[in-house]
PDB file of C-alpha atoms in Angstrom:
ATOM      1  CA  MET A   1      -2.800  41.925  40.230  1.00 52.00           C
ATOM      2  CA  ALA A   2      -2.451  38.791  38.074  1.00 52.00           C
ATOM      3  CA  ASP A   3       0.929  37.215  37.665  1.00 51.00           C
ATOM      4  CA  VAL A   4       2.043  37.856  34.058  1.00 47.00           C
ATOM      5  CA  ARG A   5       4.167  34.736  33.933  1.00 47.00           C
ATOM      6  CA  LYS A   6       1.131  32.513  34.477  1.00 46.00           C
ATOM      7  CA  THR A   7      -0.999  34.119  31.766  1.00 44.00           C
ATOM      8  CA  ARG A   8       1.671  34.272  29.067  1.00 43.00           C
ATOM      9  CA  ILE A   9       1.185  31.850  26.167  1.00 44.00           C
ATOM     10  CA  ASP A  10       4.161  29.722  25.279  1.00 43.00           C
ATOM     11  CA  PRO A  11       4.537  29.886  21.451  1.00 45.00           C
ATOM     12  CA  VAL A  12       6.412  26.554  21.315  1.00 46.00           C
ATOM     13  CA  ARG A  13       3.695  24.511  23.017  1.00 46.00           C
ATOM     14  CA  ARG A  14       0.759  23.810  20.787  1.00 47.00           C
ATOM     15  CA  ASP A  15      -2.572  22.243  21.420  1.00 46.00           C
ATOM     16  CA  PRO A  16      -2.223  18.555  20.379  1.00 45.00           C
ATOM     17  CA  GLU A  17      -5.613  18.782  18.649  1.00 46.00           C
ATOM     18  CA  GLU A  18      -4.440  21.690  16.474  1.00 45.00           C
ATOM     19  CA  THR A  19      -3.799  20.729  12.845  1.00 45.00           C
ATOM     20  CA  LEU A  20      -1.183  22.193  10.574  1.00 42.00           C
ATOM     21  CA  ALA A  21      -1.793  22.472   6.846  1.00 44.00           C
ATOM     22  CA  TRP A  22      -0.217  23.945   3.770  1.00 41.00           C
ATOM     23  CA  PRO A  23      -1.621  27.282   2.661  1.00 43.00           C
ATOM     24  CA  GLU A  24      -4.807  26.987   0.620  1.00 45.00           C
ATOM     25  CA  GLY A  25      -4.301  25.265  -2.731  1.00 45.00           C
ATOM     26  CA  ARG A  26      -0.883  23.721  -1.954  1.00 44.00           C
ATOM     27  CA  SER A  27      -1.604  20.202  -0.737  1.00 49.00           C
ATOM     28  CA  GLY A  28      -4.360  18.086   0.768  1.00 54.00           C
ATOM     29  CA  LEU A  29      -1.966  16.483   3.277  1.00 56.00           C
ATOM     30  CA  ARG A  30      -2.432  17.688   6.842  1.00 59.00           C
ATOM     31  CA  PHE A  31      -0.564  16.924  10.040  1.00 59.00           C
ATOM     32  CA  ASP A  32      -1.326  17.600  13.694  1.00 58.00           C
ATOM     33  CA  ALA A  33       1.175  19.251  16.039  1.00 55.00           C
ATOM     34  CA  ALA A  34       2.632  15.845  16.990  1.00 55.00           C
ATOM     35  CA  GLY A  35       3.425  15.055  13.342  1.00 56.00           C
ATOM     36  CA  ASN A  36       0.626  12.514  12.836  1.00 57.00           C
ATOM     37  CA  ALA A  37      -1.110  12.644   9.475  1.00 57.00           C
ATOM     38  CA  VAL A  38      -4.768  13.653   9.462  1.00 58.00           C
ATOM     39  CA  ASP A  39      -7.014  12.041   6.842  1.00 52.00           C
ATOM     40  CA  GLY A  40      -9.659  13.746   4.698  1.00 52.00           C
ATOM     41  CA  THR A  41     -12.336  13.139   7.346  1.00 53.00           C
ATOM     42  CA  GLY A  42     -10.293  14.746  10.129  1.00 58.00           C
ATOM     43  CA  ARG A  43      -9.270  11.415  11.669  1.00 65.00           C
ATOM     44  CA  ARG A  44      -5.604  10.836  12.358  1.00 77.00           C
ATOM     45  CA  PHE A  45      -3.577   7.974  10.968  1.00 83.00           C
ATOM     46  CA  ASP A  46      -0.095   6.761  11.761  1.00 87.00           C
ATOM     47  CA  ALA A  47       1.941   6.958   8.553  1.00 89.00           C
ATOM     48  CA  ALA A  48       4.886   5.058  10.069  1.00 91.00           C
ATOM     49  CA  ARG A  49       2.608   2.170  11.005  1.00 93.00           C
ATOM     50  CA  LEU A  50       1.073   2.223   7.524  1.00 93.00           C
ATOM     51  CA  TRP A  51       4.494   2.015   5.842  1.00 95.00           C
ATOM     52  CA  ALA A  52       5.746  -0.685   8.219  1.00 95.00           C
ATOM     53  CA  GLY A  53       2.736  -2.764   7.234  1.00 96.00           C
ATOM     54  CA  GLY A  54       3.354  -1.887   3.588  1.00 97.00           C
ATOM     55  CA  ALA A  55       6.940  -3.151   3.835  1.00 97.00           C
ATOM     56  CA  ALA A  56       5.722  -6.401   5.398  1.00 97.00           C
ATOM     57  CA  THR A  57       3.140  -6.693   2.616  1.00 98.00           C
ATOM     58  CA  ALA A  58       5.908  -6.218   0.030  1.00 98.00           C
ATOM     59  CA  LEU A  59       7.816  -9.117   1.564  1.00 98.00           C
ATOM     60  CA  VAL A  60       4.698 -11.306   1.520  1.00 98.00           C
ATOM     61  CA  ALA A  61       3.953 -10.397  -2.118  1.00 98.00           C
ATOM     62  CA  GLY A  62       7.518 -11.156  -3.232  1.00 97.00           C
ATOM     63  CA  LEU A  63       7.580 -14.485  -1.415  1.00 97.00           C
ATOM     64  CA  LEU A  64       4.148 -15.378  -2.768  1.00 97.00           C
ATOM     65  CA  ALA A  65       5.453 -14.818  -6.295  1.00 95.00           C
ATOM     66  CA  VAL A  66       8.451 -17.085  -5.646  1.00 93.00           C
ATOM     67  CA  VAL A  67       6.291 -19.815  -4.080  1.00 95.00           C
ATOM     68  CA  GLY A  68       3.825 -19.636  -6.963  1.00 93.00           C
ATOM     69  CA  ILE A  69       6.569 -19.991  -9.558  1.00 91.00           C
ATOM     70  CA  LEU A  70       8.142 -22.881  -7.625  1.00 90.00           C
ATOM     71  CA  VAL A  71       4.788 -24.684  -7.508  1.00 92.00           C
ATOM     72  CA  ALA A  72       4.169 -24.071 -11.199  1.00 89.00           C
ATOM     73  CA  ARG A  73       7.591 -25.155 -12.408  1.00 85.00           C
ATOM     74  CA  GLY A  74       8.626 -27.681  -9.775  1.00 85.00           C
ATOM     75  CA  LEU A  75       5.379 -29.486  -8.955  1.00 89.00           C
ATOM     76  CA  LEU A  76       3.114 -28.918 -11.942  1.00 87.00           C
ATOM     77  CA  GLY A  77       5.715 -28.684 -14.709  1.00 85.00           C
ATOM     78  CA  VAL A  78       4.161 -25.501 -16.118  1.00 84.00           C
ATOM     79  CA  ALA A  79       6.600 -23.151 -17.843  1.00 77.00           C
ATOM     80  CA  VAL A  80       5.849 -19.809 -16.209  1.00 77.00           C
ATOM     81  CA  LEU A  81       8.072 -16.851 -17.181  1.00 65.00           C
ATOM     82  CA  ALA A  82      10.831 -19.154 -18.476  1.00 55.00           C
ATOM     83  CA  PRO A  83      11.281 -22.184 -20.740  1.00 54.00           C
ATOM     84  CA  LYS A  84      10.928 -25.637 -19.146  1.00 54.00           C
ATOM     85  CA  GLY A  85      14.681 -26.270 -19.465  1.00 53.00           C
ATOM     86  CA  GLU A  86      15.436 -23.587 -16.863  1.00 55.00           C
ATOM     87  CA  GLY A  87      14.356 -25.809 -13.938  1.00 52.00           C
ATOM     88  CA  ALA A  88      12.167 -25.036 -10.928  1.00 51.00           C
ATOM     89  CA  TRP A  89      14.006 -21.819 -10.013  1.00 51.00           C
ATOM     90  CA  GLY A  90      13.992 -20.611 -13.598  1.00 55.00           C
ATOM     91  CA  ASN A  91      16.078 -17.644 -14.630  1.00 59.00           C
ATOM     92  CA  ALA A  92      16.300 -13.990 -13.644  1.00 53.00           C
ATOM     93  CA  ASN A  93      12.599 -13.578 -14.487  1.00 82.00           C
ATOM     94  CA  THR A  94      11.728 -15.215 -11.148  1.00 85.00           C
ATOM     95  CA  LEU A  95      13.611 -12.531  -9.229  1.00 88.00           C
ATOM     96  CA  THR A  96      12.134  -9.803 -11.428  1.00 89.00           C
ATOM     97  CA  TYR A  97       8.599 -11.116 -10.861  1.00 91.00           C
ATOM     98  CA  ALA A  98       9.167 -11.178  -7.091  1.00 94.00           C
ATOM     99  CA  LEU A  99      10.641  -7.653  -7.070  1.00 95.00           C
ATOM    100  CA  VAL A 100       7.807  -6.277  -9.212  1.00 95.00           C
ATOM    101  CA  SER A 101       5.280  -7.895  -6.854  1.00 96.00           C
ATOM    102  CA  ALA A 102       6.993  -6.250  -3.874  1.00 98.00           C
ATOM    103  CA  ALA A 103       7.088  -2.902  -5.701  1.00 97.00           C
ATOM    104  CA  CYS A 104       3.349  -3.184  -6.402  1.00 97.00           C
ATOM    105  CA  ALA A 105       2.746  -3.612  -2.659  1.00 98.00           C
ATOM    106  CA  LEU A 106       4.764  -0.477  -1.919  1.00 98.00           C
ATOM    107  CA  LEU A 107       2.895   1.467  -4.610  1.00 98.00           C
ATOM    108  CA  ALA A 108      -0.391   0.272  -3.111  1.00 98.00           C
ATOM    109  CA  THR A 109       0.776   1.520   0.295  1.00 97.00           C
ATOM    110  CA  GLY A 110       1.566   4.922  -1.203  1.00 96.00           C
ATOM    111  CA  MET A 111      -1.861   5.037  -2.814  1.00 96.00           C
ATOM    112  CA  ALA A 112      -3.463   4.090   0.514  1.00 95.00           C
ATOM    113  CA  GLN A 113      -1.645   6.937   2.272  1.00 93.00           C
ATOM    114  CA  LEU A 114      -2.703   9.411  -0.405  1.00 93.00           C
ATOM    115  CA  LEU A 115      -6.321   8.253  -0.172  1.00 92.00           C
ATOM    116  CA  LEU A 116      -6.271   8.353   3.645  1.00 90.00           C
ATOM    117  CA  ALA A 117      -4.956  11.906   3.572  1.00 89.00           C
ATOM    118  CA  THR A 118      -7.345  13.257   0.965  1.00 88.00           C
ATOM    119  CA  THR A 119     -10.446  11.127   0.528  1.00 86.00           C
ATOM    120  CA  PRO A 120     -13.480  10.308   2.644  1.00 86.00           C
ATOM    121  CA  SER A 121     -14.168   6.534   2.696  1.00 88.00           C
ATOM    122  CA  ALA A 122     -10.544   5.997   1.695  1.00 90.00           C
ATOM    123  CA  THR A 123     -10.502   2.242   2.305  1.00 91.00           C
ATOM    124  CA  ARG A 124     -13.601   1.725   0.162  1.00 93.00           C
ATOM    125  CA  PHE A 125     -12.010   3.580  -2.772  1.00 95.00           C
ATOM    126  CA  PHE A 126      -8.740   1.731  -2.150  1.00 96.00           C
ATOM    127  CA  GLY A 127     -10.556  -1.614  -2.398  1.00 96.00           C
ATOM    128  CA  TRP A 128     -12.228  -0.664  -5.679  1.00 97.00           C
ATOM    129  CA  ILE A 129      -9.047   0.681  -7.261  1.00 97.00           C
ATOM    130  CA  MET A 130      -7.085  -2.411  -6.231  1.00 97.00           C
ATOM    131  CA  ALA A 131      -9.824  -4.755  -7.495  1.00 97.00           C
ATOM    132  CA  LEU A 132      -9.703  -3.092 -10.902  1.00 98.00           C
ATOM    133  CA  LEU A 133      -5.881  -3.139 -11.032  1.00 97.00           C
ATOM    134  CA  THR A 134      -5.923  -6.816 -10.037  1.00 97.00           C
ATOM    135  CA  ALA A 135      -8.441  -7.524 -12.806  1.00 97.00           C
ATOM    136  CA  ILE A 136      -6.051  -5.921 -15.308  1.00 96.00           C
ATOM    137  CA  ALA A 137      -3.183  -8.061 -13.959  1.00 94.00           C
ATOM    138  CA  VAL A 138      -5.346 -11.191 -14.343  1.00 94.00           C
ATOM    139  CA  VAL A 139      -6.545 -10.455 -17.881  1.00 94.00           C
ATOM    140  CA  LEU A 140      -3.191  -9.288 -19.261  1.00 91.00           C
ATOM    141  CA  PRO A 141      -1.392 -12.683 -19.262  1.00 86.00           C
ATOM    142  CA  LEU A 142      -4.356 -14.277 -21.018  1.00 88.00           C
ATOM    143  CA  SER A 143      -3.555 -12.191 -24.102  1.00 87.00           C
ATOM    144  CA  LEU A 144       0.072 -13.365 -24.338  1.00 81.00           C
ATOM    145  CA  ASP A 145       1.340 -15.743 -26.996  1.00 82.00           C
ATOM    146  CA  VAL A 146       2.426 -18.581 -24.672  1.00 80.00           C
ATOM    147  CA  SER A 147       1.016 -21.964 -23.673  1.00 83.00           C
ATOM    148  CA  THR A 148      -2.489 -22.085 -22.247  1.00 88.00           C
ATOM    149  CA  GLU A 149      -1.172 -23.556 -18.980  1.00 88.00           C
ATOM    150  CA  GLY A 150       1.324 -20.703 -18.657  1.00 86.00           C
ATOM    151  CA  LYS A 151      -1.373 -18.111 -19.327  1.00 88.00           C
ATOM    152  CA  VAL A 152      -3.812 -19.570 -16.812  1.00 91.00           C
ATOM    153  CA  PHE A 153      -1.243 -20.130 -14.073  1.00 92.00           C
ATOM    154  CA  THR A 154       0.197 -16.625 -14.451  1.00 91.00           C
ATOM    155  CA  ALA A 155      -3.332 -15.161 -14.311  1.00 93.00           C
ATOM    156  CA  VAL A 156      -4.114 -17.162 -11.153  1.00 94.00           C
ATOM    157  CA  LEU A 157      -0.800 -16.165  -9.567  1.00 94.00           C
ATOM    158  CA  ASN A 158      -1.477 -12.494 -10.374  1.00 95.00           C
ATOM    159  CA  LEU A 159      -4.920 -12.860  -8.814  1.00 97.00           C
ATOM    160  CA  LEU A 160      -3.470 -14.342  -5.608  1.00 97.00           C
ATOM    161  CA  ILE A 161      -0.802 -11.641  -5.353  1.00 97.00           C
ATOM    162  CA  GLY A 162      -3.329  -8.863  -6.061  1.00 97.00           C
ATOM    163  CA  VAL A 163      -5.789 -10.155  -3.472  1.00 98.00           C
ATOM    164  CA  ALA A 164      -3.013 -10.555  -0.883  1.00 98.00           C
ATOM    165  CA  ILE A 165      -1.772  -6.997  -1.437  1.00 98.00           C
ATOM    166  CA  THR A 166      -5.322  -5.590  -1.357  1.00 97.00           C
ATOM    167  CA  VAL A 167      -6.343  -7.388   1.832  1.00 97.00           C
ATOM    168  CA  LEU A 168      -3.102  -6.746   3.707  1.00 97.00           C
ATOM    169  CA  VAL A 169      -2.680  -3.056   2.814  1.00 97.00           C
ATOM    170  CA  ARG A 170      -6.366  -2.351   3.430  1.00 96.00           C
ATOM    171  CA  GLY A 171      -6.119  -4.014   6.840  1.00 95.00           C
ATOM    172  CA  VAL A 172      -2.986  -2.031   7.678  1.00 95.00           C
ATOM    173  CA  ALA A 173      -4.694   1.198   6.562  1.00 93.00           C
ATOM    174  CA  VAL A 174      -7.659   0.502   8.826  1.00 91.00           C
ATOM    175  CA  GLY A 175      -5.311  -0.295  11.709  1.00 90.00           C
ATOM    176  CA  ALA A 176      -3.246   2.858  11.110  1.00 86.00           C
ATOM    177  CA  ARG A 177      -6.266   5.080  11.771  1.00 80.00           C
ATOM    178  CA  ARG A 178      -6.498   6.526  15.261  1.00 70.00           C
TER     179      ARG A 178
END
C-alpha cells in the first residue's frame, strides 16, 4: 500500500513555472509563483531590476539637463530658460528642467514595464514611441518666441536627454528579461 504522506500535494508549494494571472478581462499583467513579472511573449522580466535602472536613468537625465544648461549659459553665453542676467546657474527653471527630465525617465520606465508585460516586441515599440516623443521635445522649443540661439540649444539639449533616456531604459529593459 502506498504511503499517503508521500503522494499528498502540498497546496502552498507551487511549480515555479506556473504563472498567475488576473481573471479574464482584468489585466494583462502576469506574474509567476516567485513574483517575477511575465511579459506578453511568456518571457519573465525582473521588475525590480527594471526600476533600479530607471532610477539611475532619471539621475543621468537630470544631471544631463544641468550640465547642458551650465554649458549653454556659462561657456557659450546662451540664455536658456532664463535671462542672461541670472548667471550660469540661472534661476529655479534649471532645477525644474532637471526634475522634469528625471520624471520623463521614470515615465519611460513605467511605459517600458507596461510594454514588457503586454506587448510582443516590446523594446521595438518602446524605441519607436520614445523616438516620436523625443521628436516632439525637439520641435517644441523651435516654436517658442525666444532667441534663435536659445531655441536651437534647447532643442539640442532635449534631443540629447531624449536619446539618453531611450538608450538607457531600452538597455535596462533588455537586461531585465530572463
